[in-house]
Coordinates of C-alpha atoms in Angstrom, one line a residue:
M1 CA 30.2 19.0 16.4
K2 CA 32.1 18.3 14.2
D3 CA 32.5 20.7 10.9
V4 CA 31.7 19.1 7.4
V5 CA 34.1 18.4 5.3
T6 CA 33.5 20.1 2.0
I7 CA 35.2 20.2 -1.6
K8 CA 36.1 23.3 -1.1
E9 CA 38.0 22.6 2.0
I10 CA 40.1 19.9 -0.1
A11 CA 40.3 22.5 -3.0
R12 CA 41.8 24.5 0.0
Q13 CA 44.3 22.7 1.3
L14 CA 45.3 21.5 -1.9
N15 CA 45.4 24.9 -3.8
V16 CA 43.4 24.0 -7.1
S17 CA 39.9 24.7 -7.8
P18 CA 36.8 23.3 -5.8
S19 CA 36.0 22.2 -10.1
T20 CA 38.9 20.0 -9.8
V21 CA 38.2 18.4 -6.7
S22 CA 34.8 17.3 -7.9
R23 CA 35.8 15.9 -11.2
A24 CA 38.5 14.2 -9.6
L25 CA 36.1 12.5 -7.5
Q26 CA 34.4 11.6 -10.3
N27 CA 37.7 10.4 -12.0
H28 CA 36.7 12.5 -14.8
P29 CA 39.6 11.9 -17.4
R30 CA 40.6 15.4 -18.0
I31 CA 42.2 15.6 -14.3
S32 CA 45.4 14.1 -14.2
S33 CA 46.2 10.8 -12.0
H34 CA 48.5 12.3 -10.0
T35 CA 46.1 15.2 -9.2
R36 CA 43.1 12.3 -8.4
E37 CA 45.2 10.4 -6.3
A38 CA 46.1 13.3 -4.3
V39 CA 42.2 14.0 -3.6
H40 CA 41.3 11.2 -3.4
A41 CA 43.9 10.7 -0.1
L42 CA 42.6 14.1 1.2
A43 CA 39.1 13.4 0.7
N44 CA 39.6 9.5 2.8
Q45 CA 42.3 11.2 5.5
L46 CA 39.1 14.1 6.1
K47 CA 36.6 11.1 6.1
Y48 CA 34.8 13.5 3.2
L49 CA 31.5 12.1 2.3
P50 CA 29.8 13.6 -1.1
S51 CA 26.6 15.3 -0.4
T52 CA 23.9 13.6 -2.1
T53 CA 21.4 16.8 -1.5
A54 CA 24.0 19.1 -3.7
R55 CA 24.2 16.4 -6.4
N56 CA 20.2 15.9 -6.3
L57 CA 20.1 19.3 -6.4
Q58 CA 22.5 20.0 -9.8
R59 CA 20.1 17.2 -11.0
G60 CA 16.8 19.4 -10.4
R61 CA 15.5 17.0 -7.8
T62 CA 15.3 16.2 -4.0
G63 CA 16.1 12.3 -3.9
V64 CA 13.1 12.1 -1.4
I65 CA 9.9 10.7 -2.8
G66 CA 6.5 10.5 -0.6
M67 CA 4.6 7.7 0.6
V68 CA 0.8 8.1 1.8
L69 CA -1.0 5.7 3.7
P70 CA -4.0 4.7 5.8
E71 CA -2.8 3.0 9.0
I72 CA 1.3 2.2 9.4
R73 CA 0.0 -0.7 12.3
E74 CA -2.2 -2.6 9.6
N75 CA 0.0 -5.4 8.7
F76 CA -0.5 -5.2 5.6
F77 CA 0.7 -1.3 4.7
S78 CA 3.7 -2.5 7.0
E79 CA 4.5 -5.0 4.6
V80 CA 3.4 -2.8 1.7
I81 CA 6.2 -0.2 2.6
N82 CA 9.1 -3.0 3.5
G83 CA 8.8 -3.3 -0.7
V84 CA 9.3 0.0 -1.4
E85 CA 12.0 0.8 0.8
E86 CA 13.8 -2.3 -0.7
L87 CA 14.0 -0.6 -3.6
A88 CA 14.5 3.0 -2.6
F89 CA 17.2 2.1 -0.6
E90 CA 18.8 0.0 -3.4
H91 CA 18.4 3.3 -5.8
Q92 CA 19.7 5.5 -2.9
V93 CA 16.6 7.6 -2.4
T94 CA 14.9 8.3 1.0
V95 CA 11.3 8.1 1.6
A96 CA 9.2 10.4 3.7
L97 CA 6.5 8.4 5.1
Y98 CA 3.1 9.8 6.0
Q99 CA -0.3 8.2 7.7
S100 CA -4.0 9.8 6.8
H101 CA -5.3 8.1 9.9
D102 CA -8.2 7.3 7.1
R103 CA -9.1 11.2 7.2
F104 CA -9.6 13.0 3.9
D105 CA -8.5 16.4 4.9
R106 CA -5.4 14.7 6.5
E107 CA -4.7 13.6 3.6
K108 CA -5.3 16.2 1.3
Q109 CA -2.8 18.3 3.4
I110 CA -0.1 16.1 3.1
L111 CA -0.2 16.1 -0.5
T112 CA -0.4 20.2 0.1
V113 CA 2.9 19.6 2.3
L114 CA 4.7 16.8 -0.3
A115 CA 4.2 19.3 -3.2
S116 CA 5.5 22.4 -1.8
N117 CA 9.1 20.3 -0.2
R118 CA 9.4 19.7 -4.2
V119 CA 9.5 15.5 -3.9
D120 CA 10.3 13.5 -6.4
G121 CA 7.1 11.8 -6.7
V122 CA 4.4 10.2 -4.7
L123 CA 2.9 6.9 -3.5
L124 CA -0.7 6.7 -2.8
S125 CA -3.3 4.9 -1.7
V126 CA -6.4 6.7 -0.4
A127 CA -8.1 7.4 2.9
K128 CA -11.5 5.8 3.5
E129 CA -13.1 9.1 3.5
T130 CA -11.6 10.3 0.3
Q131 CA -14.3 10.3 -1.9
Q132 CA -13.1 13.8 -3.9
I133 CA -10.1 13.6 -6.2
H134 CA -9.1 17.3 -6.6
H135 CA -6.3 17.0 -4.2
I136 CA -4.6 14.3 -6.5
Q137 CA -5.4 15.9 -9.6
E138 CA -3.8 19.0 -8.6
L139 CA -0.6 17.0 -7.8
L140 CA -0.9 15.6 -11.0
D141 CA -1.3 19.0 -12.3
R142 CA 1.9 20.4 -11.0
Q143 CA 3.5 17.4 -13.1
I144 CA 4.6 15.3 -9.8
P145 CA 5.0 11.6 -10.3
L146 CA 2.2 9.7 -8.9
V147 CA 1.6 5.9 -8.7
L148 CA -1.4 4.8 -6.9
F149 CA -2.0 1.6 -4.8
D150 CA -4.6 -0.4 -3.4
R151 CA -7.2 1.8 -2.6
I152 CA -7.6 3.2 -5.3
P153 CA -10.3 6.1 -6.4
P154 CA -12.1 6.5 -9.2
H155 CA -11.6 8.6 -12.3
I156 CA -8.2 9.5 -12.5
A157 CA -5.4 8.7 -14.8
A158 CA -2.5 7.9 -13.1
H159 CA -0.5 4.9 -12.3
Q160 CA -1.8 2.4 -10.4
V161 CA -0.6 -1.4 -8.9
E162 CA -3.2 -3.5 -7.1
C163 CA -4.3 -6.8 -6.4
N164 CA -7.4 -8.3 -8.4
M165 CA -10.0 -8.0 -5.6
E166 CA -12.8 -8.6 -7.6
K167 CA -11.2 -12.3 -8.3
G168 CA -10.4 -12.9 -4.6
A169 CA -14.0 -12.1 -3.5
Y170 CA -14.9 -15.1 -6.8
E171 CA -13.2 -17.6 -5.3
A172 CA -13.8 -16.9 -1.8
T173 CA -17.2 -17.0 -2.1
K174 CA -16.8 -20.0 -4.7
W175 CA -15.1 -22.3 -1.9
L176 CA -17.4 -21.1 0.8
A177 CA -20.7 -22.4 -1.6
R178 CA -18.7 -25.4 -2.6
R179 CA -18.3 -26.6 1.4
G180 CA -22.1 -26.5 1.3
H181 CA -22.7 -23.0 3.0
R182 CA -26.1 -21.2 1.3
R183 CA -26.9 -18.1 3.1
I184 CA -23.4 -16.5 2.8
A185 CA -23.0 -13.0 3.8
L186 CA -21.1 -10.1 2.6
L187 CA -19.6 -7.4 4.9
N188 CA -17.7 -5.3 2.9
G189 CA -16.3 -1.8 3.2
P190 CA -16.8 1.7 2.0
H191 CA -18.7 2.4 -0.8
A192 CA -15.3 5.1 -1.6
L193 CA -13.4 2.4 -2.5
I194 CA -13.1 0.7 -5.5
A195 CA -11.8 -3.0 -3.7
S196 CA -15.4 -2.5 -2.1
E197 CA -17.0 -2.3 -5.6
E198 CA -15.2 -5.2 -7.0
R199 CA -15.0 -7.4 -3.6
Y200 CA -18.9 -6.8 -4.4
R201 CA -18.9 -7.8 -8.0
G202 CA -17.2 -11.2 -7.3
Y203 CA -19.3 -12.5 -4.8
I204 CA -22.2 -11.3 -6.8
T205 CA -20.9 -13.4 -9.3
A206 CA -20.2 -16.1 -7.7
L207 CA -23.3 -16.2 -5.7
V208 CA -25.2 -16.4 -9.1
E209 CA -22.9 -19.1 -10.8
E210 CA -23.7 -21.1 -7.6
G211 CA -27.5 -20.8 -8.1
L212 CA -27.4 -19.0 -5.0
P213 CA -30.1 -16.1 -4.1
V214 CA -28.7 -12.6 -3.7
E215 CA -30.2 -10.9 -0.6
N216 CA -29.8 -7.2 0.2
A217 CA -30.2 -8.5 3.9
L218 CA -27.1 -9.9 3.9
I219 CA -25.0 -7.5 2.3
K220 CA -23.8 -4.5 4.6
R221 CA -21.1 -2.3 4.6
S222 CA -18.8 -1.2 7.2
D223 CA -16.8 2.0 7.7
L224 CA -14.0 -0.7 8.6
T225 CA -14.1 0.7 12.5
T226 CA -14.8 -1.8 15.3
Q227 CA -18.1 -0.2 16.1
E228 CA -19.4 -0.2 12.9
T229 CA -18.6 -3.7 12.3
A230 CA -19.5 -4.6 15.5
L231 CA -23.4 -2.8 14.3
K232 CA -23.4 -4.4 11.0
M233 CA -22.5 -7.8 12.3
N234 CA -25.5 -7.5 14.5
Q235 CA -27.9 -6.4 12.0
L236 CA -27.0 -9.7 10.3
L237 CA -27.3 -11.7 13.1
S238 CA -30.7 -10.8 13.8
S239 CA -32.1 -11.2 10.8
A240 CA -34.4 -13.4 9.8
T241 CA -32.2 -14.9 7.5
R242 CA -29.0 -15.2 9.1
P243 CA -25.8 -15.9 7.3
D244 CA -24.0 -19.3 8.0
A245 CA -20.9 -17.7 6.6
V246 CA -19.6 -14.8 6.2
L247 CA -17.1 -12.9 3.4
T248 CA -14.8 -10.3 5.1
F249 CA -13.1 -7.0 3.9
N250 CA -10.3 -7.6 5.7
D251 CA -9.0 -9.8 8.3
Y252 CA -9.4 -7.5 10.8
V253 CA -13.4 -6.7 9.9
A254 CA -13.4 -10.9 10.4
L255 CA -11.6 -10.9 13.8
D256 CA -14.6 -8.2 15.0
A257 CA -17.3 -9.7 13.6
M258 CA -16.2 -12.9 15.5
Q259 CA -16.4 -11.1 18.7
V260 CA -19.9 -10.1 18.1
C261 CA -20.3 -14.0 16.8
R262 CA -19.0 -15.3 20.3
S263 CA -21.6 -12.6 22.5
Y264 CA -24.4 -14.8 20.8
G265 CA -23.2 -18.1 22.0
L266 CA -21.9 -19.3 18.4
V267 CA -19.0 -21.3 18.0
V268 CA -16.8 -19.4 15.3
N269 CA -16.2 -21.7 12.2
Q270 CA -19.0 -24.0 13.3
D271 CA -22.5 -22.3 13.8
I272 CA -21.0 -19.5 11.2
S273 CA -17.8 -19.8 9.0
F274 CA -15.8 -16.6 8.0
V275 CA -13.3 -16.2 4.9
S276 CA -12.2 -12.6 4.5
F277 CA -8.8 -10.9 2.6
A278 CA -5.1 -9.9 3.7
N279 CA -4.2 -13.5 5.4
L280 CA -2.2 -11.8 7.8
P281 CA 0.6 -13.9 9.8
L282 CA -1.5 -12.8 13.1
N283 CA -4.1 -15.3 12.1
M284 CA -1.2 -18.7 12.5
Y285 CA -1.9 -17.3 16.6
L286 CA -5.7 -17.8 16.8
E287 CA -7.8 -21.0 17.9
H288 CA -10.2 -20.1 15.5
P289 CA -8.9 -17.5 12.5
P290 CA -10.6 -17.4 9.6
L291 CA -11.0 -20.9 7.5
A292 CA -9.6 -19.0 4.9
S293 CA -8.2 -15.5 3.6
V294 CA -7.1 -13.8 0.2
E295 CA -3.6 -12.9 -0.2
Q296 CA -3.0 -9.7 -1.6
H297 CA 0.8 -9.9 -2.0
P298 CA 1.4 -6.5 -0.4
Y299 CA 5.6 -6.6 -0.2
Q300 CA 5.2 -7.3 -4.2
I301 CA 2.5 -4.4 -4.5
G302 CA 4.6 -2.0 -2.6
F303 CA 8.0 -3.3 -4.7
M304 CA 6.4 -2.7 -8.0
A305 CA 4.6 0.9 -7.4
A306 CA 8.4 2.1 -6.2
E307 CA 10.1 0.2 -9.5
I308 CA 7.0 2.7 -11.3
L309 CA 7.6 5.2 -9.5
L310 CA 11.4 4.9 -10.2
N311 CA 11.1 4.6 -14.1
V312 CA 9.0 7.5 -14.4
I313 CA 11.4 10.4 -12.5
N314 CA 14.1 8.4 -14.2
G315 CA 12.5 9.3 -17.5
V316 CA 12.2 5.1 -18.1
I317 CA 8.9 5.7 -18.3
A318 CA 7.2 8.8 -20.4
P319 CA 4.7 10.1 -18.1
T320 CA 1.7 10.0 -20.5
D321 CA 2.6 5.8 -20.9
L322 CA 0.2 4.8 -17.9
Q323 CA 0.9 2.0 -16.1
K324 CA -1.6 -0.3 -14.6
V325 CA -0.5 -3.5 -12.9
I326 CA -3.0 -5.9 -11.6
L327 CA -1.8 -8.8 -9.1
E328 CA -3.4 -11.8 -9.0
P329 CA -4.9 -13.0 -5.7
E330 CA -4.3 -16.5 -3.8
L331 CA -6.9 -18.0 -1.3
I332 CA -5.3 -19.4 1.6
V333 CA -6.7 -22.2 3.0
R334 CA -6.0 -22.4 6.5
Q335 CA -8.5 -25.1 7.9
Q336 CA -11.5 -27.2 6.6
D337 CA -15.0 -26.0 8.7
A338 CA -17.9 -28.1 10.2
I339 CA -19.9 -28.1 6.6
S340 CA -17.1 -29.9 5.2

């Protein structure tokens, strides 16, 4: 492997000091035009590339931000990554990407690794198992800039970017009610996620406004796995007050729940209708996707979270000037159901 060309090598060949070469490469006015031209010419000839690592170390930085999320395979988080990388690339910042796989212990270990490697900042969407926040608070106590996005734990003072899930659930439930559905179930996520509670509040508010009863038997929580979703959907279908529509935590939960309905011989979106969150692109290829889905704008969430983090790192935003961005959801209607 060819040796990396350094400033010292350029200085040696031109018989000048390394500091002179460094200043010449930055076009410092104290360096004569003759020397600057000679340095740039030799640097181009030797294919010299400036060391980003060295430059960052001079500024007391690593040039790396950590990003921790539950699962890359989920389209929502893939889109968030696209938003983060767009801005990070523009600012020549490296993104160290980690998956918690929705495990608290893994998330805790990742944050420890990122802190020990002195990353410039962290973007975090918590695992569904996360119910304690001491490991997150430790990051803040070390004065490492942190922005929480999408899955945000309660009772923590940090920058946040999310979509208004309460409004999304409210609009989705109202949409179903106005199409004649009277027994609307909620197949929600874990208690530990603020987003689950936001969905619950929006759902309840809409039922009350539409004069529909709030029935505990129609409200189920899933840990978002296929197995747990199937169990809870079976419970809904076995209930004396079987629902005629279901609002689900996201499209993945909806698709798992639909499979259960088919095993009962039910025709999806005729015998029982579905509305969900996430607006997955794959739905356009399905014969019977959810009737509607709440668009959460993941790309914008990622871009804005990265923007806040970089502004904190660069001193544009003071660490104590906490930013909370809440994007407006959009109910994307794909088709009308048989009740309409």
